Amino acid sequence: MKKLLQGIVLTCTFTTAPVMAQTVNYACQYIVTAGLNWENGRWVVSEFHNRDPFILTAINEKLVPPEITSEQQLSHPLAFAECREPTAEVTGLSDDHPVKSRVQFCDSGGSVLAFSFGNLTGTASELLGGAAARENNYKDSVFVSPFVCEKIR
C-alpha cells in the first residue's frame, strides 16, 4: 500500500508540474541602414545612421515584444509589435535548391521585423512613409536595416 501511494504521489507530481518556459536572449546589431527620404517632392535614396544595438527575447522559441517601461524602450524594433507564429521560409539556395529556415515576422504600425532563428539574422524596416498621400509635402522615411545576432543565454 505504501509503494502504491508513493507511485501515485510521484505520478501526480510529474503530470501536474508545469513545464518550464525556455527563455533565450539574442544580442543584435545592425549592419547598415538604407532607404528613401522624401525631398522636394520625390524619393531620394539615402543611407541612415544605424540605430543602437538591441536584445531580442524568445520564450519557447517565439519572439516576444519587450514590456515598455521607459522612453528608451520605444526605439526597440519590437516596441508594441505583434508577432506571428514562426514558419519555415526560404532564406537561401544550396546547389540550386531552396534552403528553409525558421523565421518569425513581427509588425507594428508600419514597422516590420523578420528574424531567422537558424541563421541568427534578420531585418528591421520602417515602411509607413510610403503610404502617405501623393501630394504630401512631408513623408516619413522608408528604410531597411539588416542585423546579425548572437545568443547570449
Short mmCIF file of N, CA and C in Angstrom, two decimals:
data_model
loop_
_atom_site.label_atom_id
_atom_site.label_comp_id
_atom_site.label_asym_id
_atom_site.label_seq_id
_atom_site.Cartn_x
_atom_site.Cartn_y
_atom_site.Cartn_z
N MET A 1 0.82 -1.19 0.00
CA MET A 1 0.00 0.00 0.00
C MET A 1 0.86 1.26 0.00
N LYS A 2 1.96 1.23 0.79
CA LYS A 2 2.84 2.39 0.87
C LYS A 2 3.48 2.67 -0.48
N LYS A 3 3.93 1.62 -1.22
CA LYS A 3 4.53 1.80 -2.53
C LYS A 3 3.50 2.32 -3.54
N LEU A 4 2.26 1.87 -3.41
CA LEU A 4 1.21 2.33 -4.30
C LEU A 4 0.98 3.83 -4.09
N LEU A 5 0.94 4.26 -2.82
CA LEU A 5 0.75 5.67 -2.50
C LEU A 5 1.92 6.50 -3.02
N GLN A 6 3.16 6.01 -2.85
CA GLN A 6 4.33 6.72 -3.36
C GLN A 6 4.26 6.85 -4.89
N GLY A 7 3.84 5.79 -5.54
CA GLY A 7 3.71 5.82 -7.00
C GLY A 7 2.68 6.83 -7.46
N ILE A 8 1.56 6.91 -6.75
CA ILE A 8 0.53 7.89 -7.10
C ILE A 8 1.05 9.31 -6.90
N VAL A 9 1.72 9.55 -5.77
CA VAL A 9 2.28 10.88 -5.50
C VAL A 9 3.28 11.26 -6.58
N LEU A 10 4.19 10.35 -6.93
CA LEU A 10 5.17 10.65 -7.98
C LEU A 10 4.50 10.90 -9.32
N THR A 11 3.52 10.11 -9.66
CA THR A 11 2.80 10.29 -10.92
C THR A 11 2.12 11.65 -10.95
N CYS A 12 1.46 12.01 -9.87
CA CYS A 12 0.80 13.31 -9.80
C CYS A 12 1.80 14.46 -9.90
N THR A 13 2.94 14.30 -9.26
CA THR A 13 3.98 15.33 -9.29
C THR A 13 4.45 15.55 -10.72
N PHE A 14 4.71 14.49 -11.46
CA PHE A 14 5.21 14.63 -12.83
C PHE A 14 4.14 15.14 -13.79
N THR A 15 2.90 14.77 -13.57
CA THR A 15 1.86 15.19 -14.51
C THR A 15 1.34 16.59 -14.21
N THR A 16 1.49 17.07 -12.98
CA THR A 16 0.99 18.40 -12.66
C THR A 16 2.09 19.45 -12.60
N ALA A 17 3.35 19.03 -12.66
CA ALA A 17 4.44 20.01 -12.63
C ALA A 17 4.43 20.82 -13.91
N PRO A 18 4.43 22.16 -13.82
CA PRO A 18 4.40 22.97 -15.03
C PRO A 18 5.71 22.82 -15.81
N VAL A 19 5.56 22.88 -17.10
CA VAL A 19 6.75 22.84 -17.96
C VAL A 19 7.40 24.20 -17.88
N MET A 20 8.70 24.23 -17.63
CA MET A 20 9.41 25.49 -17.52
C MET A 20 9.58 26.12 -18.89
N ALA A 21 9.23 27.38 -19.00
CA ALA A 21 9.39 28.11 -20.26
C ALA A 21 10.88 28.34 -20.49
N GLN A 22 11.31 28.08 -21.71
CA GLN A 22 12.72 28.30 -22.06
C GLN A 22 12.86 29.69 -22.65
N THR A 23 13.65 30.54 -21.99
CA THR A 23 13.90 31.89 -22.45
C THR A 23 15.31 31.99 -23.01
N VAL A 24 15.40 32.55 -24.21
CA VAL A 24 16.70 32.76 -24.85
C VAL A 24 16.77 34.22 -25.27
N ASN A 25 17.89 34.87 -24.98
CA ASN A 25 18.12 36.26 -25.39
C ASN A 25 19.16 36.30 -26.48
N TYR A 26 18.96 37.21 -27.43
CA TYR A 26 19.89 37.40 -28.53
C TYR A 26 20.34 38.86 -28.54
N ALA A 27 21.65 39.08 -28.54
CA ALA A 27 22.21 40.43 -28.68
C ALA A 27 22.34 40.70 -30.17
N CYS A 28 21.71 41.78 -30.64
CA CYS A 28 21.66 42.06 -32.08
C CYS A 28 22.24 43.43 -32.40
N GLN A 29 22.83 43.51 -33.60
CA GLN A 29 23.47 44.75 -34.04
C GLN A 29 23.17 44.95 -35.52
N TYR A 30 22.79 46.17 -35.87
CA TYR A 30 22.52 46.49 -37.26
C TYR A 30 23.82 46.51 -38.06
N ILE A 31 23.74 46.06 -39.31
CA ILE A 31 24.91 46.07 -40.20
C ILE A 31 24.96 47.39 -40.95
N VAL A 32 23.86 47.76 -41.56
CA VAL A 32 23.75 49.01 -42.32
C VAL A 32 22.27 49.37 -42.39
N THR A 33 21.99 50.66 -42.54
CA THR A 33 20.61 51.11 -42.68
C THR A 33 20.54 51.99 -43.92
N ALA A 34 19.65 51.65 -44.82
CA ALA A 34 19.49 52.42 -46.05
C ALA A 34 18.03 52.51 -46.40
N GLY A 35 17.68 53.51 -47.20
CA GLY A 35 16.29 53.65 -47.59
C GLY A 35 16.06 54.88 -48.42
N LEU A 36 14.90 55.47 -48.22
CA LEU A 36 14.47 56.60 -49.02
C LEU A 36 14.00 57.74 -48.13
N ASN A 37 14.38 58.96 -48.48
CA ASN A 37 13.87 60.18 -47.86
C ASN A 37 13.03 60.92 -48.89
N TRP A 38 11.97 61.57 -48.42
CA TRP A 38 11.13 62.38 -49.30
C TRP A 38 11.70 63.80 -49.32
N GLU A 39 12.24 64.20 -50.46
CA GLU A 39 12.87 65.52 -50.59
C GLU A 39 12.40 66.19 -51.86
N ASN A 40 11.89 67.40 -51.71
CA ASN A 40 11.44 68.21 -52.86
C ASN A 40 10.48 67.45 -53.77
N GLY A 41 9.55 66.74 -53.17
CA GLY A 41 8.51 66.07 -53.93
C GLY A 41 8.91 64.77 -54.59
N ARG A 42 10.03 64.18 -54.17
CA ARG A 42 10.42 62.88 -54.75
C ARG A 42 11.21 62.07 -53.73
N TRP A 43 11.24 60.76 -53.94
CA TRP A 43 12.00 59.87 -53.06
C TRP A 43 13.46 59.89 -53.48
N VAL A 44 14.35 60.03 -52.50
CA VAL A 44 15.79 60.08 -52.74
C VAL A 44 16.45 58.96 -51.95
N VAL A 45 17.27 58.15 -52.63
CA VAL A 45 17.99 57.06 -51.96
C VAL A 45 18.95 57.67 -50.94
N SER A 46 18.95 57.11 -49.73
CA SER A 46 19.76 57.66 -48.64
C SER A 46 20.32 56.54 -47.79
N GLU A 47 21.42 56.84 -47.12
CA GLU A 47 21.95 55.94 -46.10
C GLU A 47 21.71 56.61 -44.76
N PHE A 48 21.28 55.83 -43.79
CA PHE A 48 20.93 56.34 -42.48
C PHE A 48 21.94 55.85 -41.45
N HIS A 49 21.99 56.55 -40.32
CA HIS A 49 22.81 56.06 -39.20
C HIS A 49 22.12 54.84 -38.61
N ASN A 50 22.92 53.83 -38.27
CA ASN A 50 22.36 52.65 -37.61
C ASN A 50 21.80 53.03 -36.25
N ARG A 51 20.71 52.41 -35.90
CA ARG A 51 20.16 52.59 -34.55
C ARG A 51 21.00 51.75 -33.58
N ASP A 52 20.76 51.94 -32.31
CA ASP A 52 21.53 51.24 -31.27
C ASP A 52 21.31 49.73 -31.33
N PRO A 53 22.32 48.95 -30.87
CA PRO A 53 22.13 47.50 -30.73
C PRO A 53 20.93 47.22 -29.81
N PHE A 54 20.39 46.02 -29.89
CA PHE A 54 19.19 45.70 -29.13
C PHE A 54 19.22 44.22 -28.75
N ILE A 55 18.33 43.86 -27.84
CA ILE A 55 18.18 42.48 -27.38
C ILE A 55 16.83 41.96 -27.86
N LEU A 56 16.84 40.78 -28.48
CA LEU A 56 15.60 40.07 -28.79
C LEU A 56 15.44 38.97 -27.76
N THR A 57 14.23 38.75 -27.31
CA THR A 57 13.94 37.69 -26.35
C THR A 57 12.95 36.72 -26.98
N ALA A 58 13.28 35.44 -26.88
CA ALA A 58 12.38 34.38 -27.34
C ALA A 58 12.01 33.51 -26.14
N ILE A 59 10.74 33.24 -26.00
CA ILE A 59 10.25 32.32 -24.98
C ILE A 59 9.62 31.15 -25.72
N ASN A 60 10.11 29.96 -25.41
CA ASN A 60 9.65 28.75 -26.09
C ASN A 60 9.76 28.89 -27.62
N GLU A 61 10.90 29.43 -28.05
CA GLU A 61 11.26 29.57 -29.47
C GLU A 61 10.34 30.49 -30.24
N LYS A 62 9.79 31.52 -29.56
CA LYS A 62 8.97 32.53 -30.21
C LYS A 62 9.38 33.90 -29.67
N LEU A 63 9.59 34.86 -30.57
CA LEU A 63 9.93 36.21 -30.14
C LEU A 63 8.80 36.82 -29.33
N VAL A 64 9.18 37.59 -28.32
CA VAL A 64 8.19 38.32 -27.53
C VAL A 64 8.60 39.79 -27.48
N PRO A 65 7.67 40.69 -27.75
CA PRO A 65 7.99 42.12 -27.66
C PRO A 65 8.33 42.50 -26.22
N PRO A 66 9.19 43.51 -26.06
CA PRO A 66 9.55 43.92 -24.69
C PRO A 66 8.39 44.66 -24.03
N GLU A 67 8.38 44.60 -22.72
CA GLU A 67 7.43 45.40 -21.97
C GLU A 67 7.99 46.82 -21.96
N ILE A 68 7.19 47.78 -22.38
CA ILE A 68 7.65 49.16 -22.48
C ILE A 68 7.47 49.83 -21.12
N THR A 69 8.61 50.07 -20.45
CA THR A 69 8.58 50.69 -19.13
C THR A 69 9.35 52.00 -19.08
N SER A 70 10.01 52.34 -20.20
CA SER A 70 10.74 53.60 -20.24
C SER A 70 10.72 54.15 -21.67
N GLU A 71 10.99 55.45 -21.78
CA GLU A 71 11.01 56.09 -23.10
C GLU A 71 12.08 55.49 -24.01
N GLN A 72 13.18 55.05 -23.42
CA GLN A 72 14.28 54.46 -24.19
C GLN A 72 13.81 53.21 -24.94
N GLN A 73 12.91 52.45 -24.36
CA GLN A 73 12.45 51.20 -24.99
C GLN A 73 11.54 51.45 -26.18
N LEU A 74 11.11 52.67 -26.39
CA LEU A 74 10.26 52.99 -27.54
C LEU A 74 11.01 52.79 -28.85
N SER A 75 12.34 52.85 -28.82
CA SER A 75 13.13 52.67 -30.05
C SER A 75 13.42 51.20 -30.34
N HIS A 76 13.02 50.30 -29.45
CA HIS A 76 13.24 48.87 -29.69
C HIS A 76 12.46 48.46 -30.94
N PRO A 77 13.06 47.67 -31.84
CA PRO A 77 12.35 47.31 -33.07
C PRO A 77 11.07 46.49 -32.86
N LEU A 78 10.86 45.96 -31.67
CA LEU A 78 9.63 45.23 -31.39
C LEU A 78 8.68 45.99 -30.46
N ALA A 79 8.93 47.28 -30.25
CA ALA A 79 8.04 48.06 -29.38
C ALA A 79 6.62 48.02 -29.95
N PHE A 80 5.68 47.58 -29.15
CA PHE A 80 4.25 47.49 -29.49
C PHE A 80 3.95 46.54 -30.65
N ALA A 81 4.87 45.67 -30.97
CA ALA A 81 4.68 44.76 -32.11
C ALA A 81 3.81 43.58 -31.75
N GLU A 82 3.22 43.01 -32.78
CA GLU A 82 2.51 41.74 -32.67
C GLU A 82 3.28 40.75 -33.53
N CYS A 83 3.60 39.61 -32.95
CA CYS A 83 4.41 38.61 -33.66
C CYS A 83 3.56 37.45 -34.13
N ARG A 84 3.80 37.04 -35.36
CA ARG A 84 3.12 35.86 -35.91
C ARG A 84 3.87 34.61 -35.47
N GLU A 85 3.27 33.48 -35.68
CA GLU A 85 3.93 32.21 -35.38
C GLU A 85 5.11 32.03 -36.34
N PRO A 86 6.24 31.50 -35.87
CA PRO A 86 7.36 31.22 -36.77
C PRO A 86 6.96 30.21 -37.84
N THR A 87 7.50 30.40 -39.04
CA THR A 87 7.23 29.49 -40.15
C THR A 87 8.53 29.18 -40.88
N ALA A 88 8.53 28.11 -41.66
CA ALA A 88 9.69 27.76 -42.48
C ALA A 88 9.64 28.60 -43.76
N GLU A 89 10.66 29.42 -43.96
CA GLU A 89 10.73 30.30 -45.12
C GLU A 89 12.02 30.04 -45.88
N VAL A 90 12.00 30.26 -47.18
CA VAL A 90 13.21 30.12 -47.99
C VAL A 90 14.13 31.28 -47.65
N THR A 91 15.34 30.97 -47.17
CA THR A 91 16.31 32.01 -46.79
C THR A 91 17.61 31.88 -47.57
N GLY A 92 17.65 31.00 -48.55
CA GLY A 92 18.87 30.86 -49.35
C GLY A 92 18.74 29.73 -50.35
N LEU A 93 19.83 29.49 -51.07
CA LEU A 93 19.92 28.40 -52.05
C LEU A 93 21.18 27.60 -51.80
N SER A 94 21.10 26.31 -52.00
CA SER A 94 22.25 25.41 -51.92
C SER A 94 22.14 24.44 -53.08
N ASP A 95 23.13 24.44 -53.95
CA ASP A 95 23.10 23.59 -55.15
C ASP A 95 21.79 23.80 -55.92
N ASP A 96 21.41 25.05 -56.08
CA ASP A 96 20.19 25.44 -56.80
C ASP A 96 18.90 24.93 -56.16
N HIS A 97 18.96 24.53 -54.90
CA HIS A 97 17.77 24.08 -54.18
C HIS A 97 17.48 25.06 -53.04
N PRO A 98 16.21 25.36 -52.82
CA PRO A 98 15.86 26.29 -51.74
C PRO A 98 16.25 25.73 -50.37
N VAL A 99 16.76 26.60 -49.52
CA VAL A 99 17.08 26.25 -48.14
C VAL A 99 16.11 27.02 -47.25
N LYS A 100 15.44 26.29 -46.37
CA LYS A 100 14.47 26.93 -45.48
C LYS A 100 15.04 27.09 -44.08
N SER A 101 14.59 28.13 -43.41
CA SER A 101 14.97 28.41 -42.03
C SER A 101 13.71 28.84 -41.29
N ARG A 102 13.68 28.61 -40.00
CA ARG A 102 12.55 29.03 -39.17
C ARG A 102 12.62 30.54 -38.98
N VAL A 103 11.63 31.25 -39.50
CA VAL A 103 11.60 32.72 -39.48
C VAL A 103 10.33 33.18 -38.79
N GLN A 104 10.46 34.26 -38.03
CA GLN A 104 9.29 34.86 -37.40
C GLN A 104 9.19 36.32 -37.84
N PHE A 105 7.95 36.75 -38.12
CA PHE A 105 7.68 38.12 -38.52
C PHE A 105 6.87 38.81 -37.42
N CYS A 106 7.27 40.04 -37.11
CA CYS A 106 6.55 40.86 -36.14
C CYS A 106 6.31 42.22 -36.77
N ASP A 107 5.14 42.81 -36.53
CA ASP A 107 4.88 44.12 -37.11
C ASP A 107 4.12 45.01 -36.15
N SER A 108 4.30 46.31 -36.39
CA SER A 108 3.66 47.32 -35.54
C SER A 108 3.56 48.62 -36.33
N GLY A 109 2.39 48.96 -36.77
CA GLY A 109 2.15 50.26 -37.39
C GLY A 109 3.14 50.68 -38.45
N GLY A 110 3.45 49.83 -39.38
CA GLY A 110 4.38 50.17 -40.44
C GLY A 110 5.80 49.69 -40.22
N SER A 111 6.10 49.22 -39.03
CA SER A 111 7.41 48.64 -38.74
C SER A 111 7.30 47.12 -38.84
N VAL A 112 8.25 46.51 -39.52
CA VAL A 112 8.25 45.06 -39.67
C VAL A 112 9.63 44.52 -39.31
N LEU A 113 9.67 43.45 -38.54
CA LEU A 113 10.92 42.78 -38.21
C LEU A 113 10.79 41.32 -38.63
N ALA A 114 11.81 40.82 -39.33
CA ALA A 114 11.89 39.40 -39.69
C ALA A 114 13.15 38.86 -39.04
N PHE A 115 13.03 37.69 -38.38
CA PHE A 115 14.18 37.11 -37.69
C PHE A 115 14.27 35.63 -37.99
N SER A 116 15.46 35.18 -38.42
CA SER A 116 15.72 33.77 -38.69
C SER A 116 16.38 33.14 -37.47
N PHE A 117 15.69 32.20 -36.84
CA PHE A 117 16.24 31.51 -35.68
C PHE A 117 17.43 30.64 -36.08
N GLY A 118 17.42 30.10 -37.29
CA GLY A 118 18.51 29.23 -37.74
C GLY A 118 19.78 29.98 -38.10
N ASN A 119 19.61 31.16 -38.70
CA ASN A 119 20.77 31.94 -39.17
C ASN A 119 21.18 33.02 -38.19
N LEU A 120 20.32 33.33 -37.21
CA LEU A 120 20.53 34.44 -36.26
C LEU A 120 20.76 35.75 -37.01
N THR A 121 19.95 35.97 -38.05
CA THR A 121 19.99 37.20 -38.84
C THR A 121 18.56 37.70 -39.01
N GLY A 122 18.45 38.96 -39.39
CA GLY A 122 17.13 39.50 -39.61
C GLY A 122 17.17 40.85 -40.28
N THR A 123 15.99 41.44 -40.40
CA THR A 123 15.85 42.77 -40.99
C THR A 123 14.75 43.50 -40.25
N ALA A 124 15.03 44.75 -39.90
CA ALA A 124 14.01 45.63 -39.36
C ALA A 124 13.73 46.68 -40.42
N SER A 125 12.47 47.03 -40.59
CA SER A 125 12.13 48.03 -41.61
C SER A 125 11.03 48.96 -41.11
N GLU A 126 11.04 50.16 -41.67
CA GLU A 126 10.01 51.16 -41.43
C GLU A 126 9.41 51.49 -42.79
N LEU A 127 8.12 51.18 -42.98
CA LEU A 127 7.53 51.27 -44.30
C LEU A 127 6.36 52.24 -44.41
N LEU A 128 5.85 52.74 -43.31
CA LEU A 128 4.62 53.52 -43.32
C LEU A 128 4.72 54.79 -44.15
N GLY A 129 5.90 55.39 -44.23
CA GLY A 129 6.06 56.63 -45.00
C GLY A 129 5.63 56.48 -46.44
N GLY A 130 5.76 55.29 -47.00
CA GLY A 130 5.37 55.06 -48.37
C GLY A 130 3.87 55.10 -48.59
N ALA A 131 3.10 55.05 -47.52
CA ALA A 131 1.65 55.05 -47.64
C ALA A 131 1.06 56.46 -47.53
N ALA A 132 1.92 57.48 -47.37
CA ALA A 132 1.43 58.86 -47.27
C ALA A 132 0.85 59.31 -48.61
N ALA A 133 -0.04 60.26 -48.56
CA ALA A 133 -0.69 60.77 -49.77
C ALA A 133 0.34 61.34 -50.75
N ARG A 134 0.06 61.17 -52.03
CA ARG A 134 0.98 61.62 -53.09
C ARG A 134 1.31 63.11 -52.98
N GLU A 135 0.33 63.91 -52.62
CA GLU A 135 0.54 65.36 -52.62
C GLU A 135 1.14 65.89 -51.31
N ASN A 136 1.43 65.03 -50.34
CA ASN A 136 2.01 65.48 -49.07
C ASN A 136 3.37 66.14 -49.29
N ASN A 137 3.60 67.25 -48.56
CA ASN A 137 4.92 67.89 -48.59
C ASN A 137 5.91 67.11 -47.74
N TYR A 138 5.39 66.42 -46.71
CA TYR A 138 6.26 65.64 -45.83
C TYR A 138 5.80 64.19 -45.85
N LYS A 139 6.77 63.29 -45.94
CA LYS A 139 6.51 61.86 -45.79
C LYS A 139 7.61 61.30 -44.92
N ASP A 140 7.25 60.38 -44.03
CA ASP A 140 8.24 59.75 -43.17
C ASP A 140 9.19 58.91 -44.03
N SER A 141 10.42 58.79 -43.61
CA SER A 141 11.41 57.99 -44.34
C SER A 141 11.00 56.54 -44.40
N VAL A 142 11.44 55.86 -45.43
CA VAL A 142 11.23 54.43 -45.61
C VAL A 142 12.62 53.80 -45.59
N PHE A 143 12.84 52.81 -44.70
CA PHE A 143 14.18 52.24 -44.65
C PHE A 143 14.17 50.79 -44.18
N VAL A 144 15.28 50.11 -44.47
CA VAL A 144 15.50 48.73 -44.03
C VAL A 144 16.86 48.65 -43.34
N SER A 145 16.95 47.78 -42.36
CA SER A 145 18.17 47.61 -41.58
C SER A 145 18.43 46.13 -41.32
N PRO A 146 19.29 45.49 -42.13
CA PRO A 146 19.65 44.11 -41.81
C PRO A 146 20.46 44.07 -40.51
N PHE A 147 20.32 42.98 -39.75
CA PHE A 147 21.06 42.85 -38.50
C PHE A 147 21.52 41.42 -38.29
N VAL A 148 22.50 41.27 -37.41
CA VAL A 148 23.01 39.94 -37.01
C VAL A 148 22.89 39.85 -35.49
N CYS A 149 22.77 38.62 -34.99
CA CYS A 149 22.59 38.40 -33.56
C CYS A 149 23.50 37.27 -33.06
N GLU A 150 23.74 37.27 -31.78
CA GLU A 150 24.44 36.18 -31.08
C GLU A 150 23.58 35.79 -29.89
N LYS A 151 23.50 34.49 -29.65
CA LYS A 151 22.76 34.01 -28.47
C LYS A 151 23.56 34.37 -27.23
N ILE A 152 22.89 34.99 -26.24
CA ILE A 152 23.62 35.34 -25.02
C ILE A 152 23.16 34.54 -23.82
N ARG A 153 22.05 33.83 -23.88
CA ARG A 153 21.63 32.87 -22.85
C ARG A 153 20.36 32.22 -23.21
#
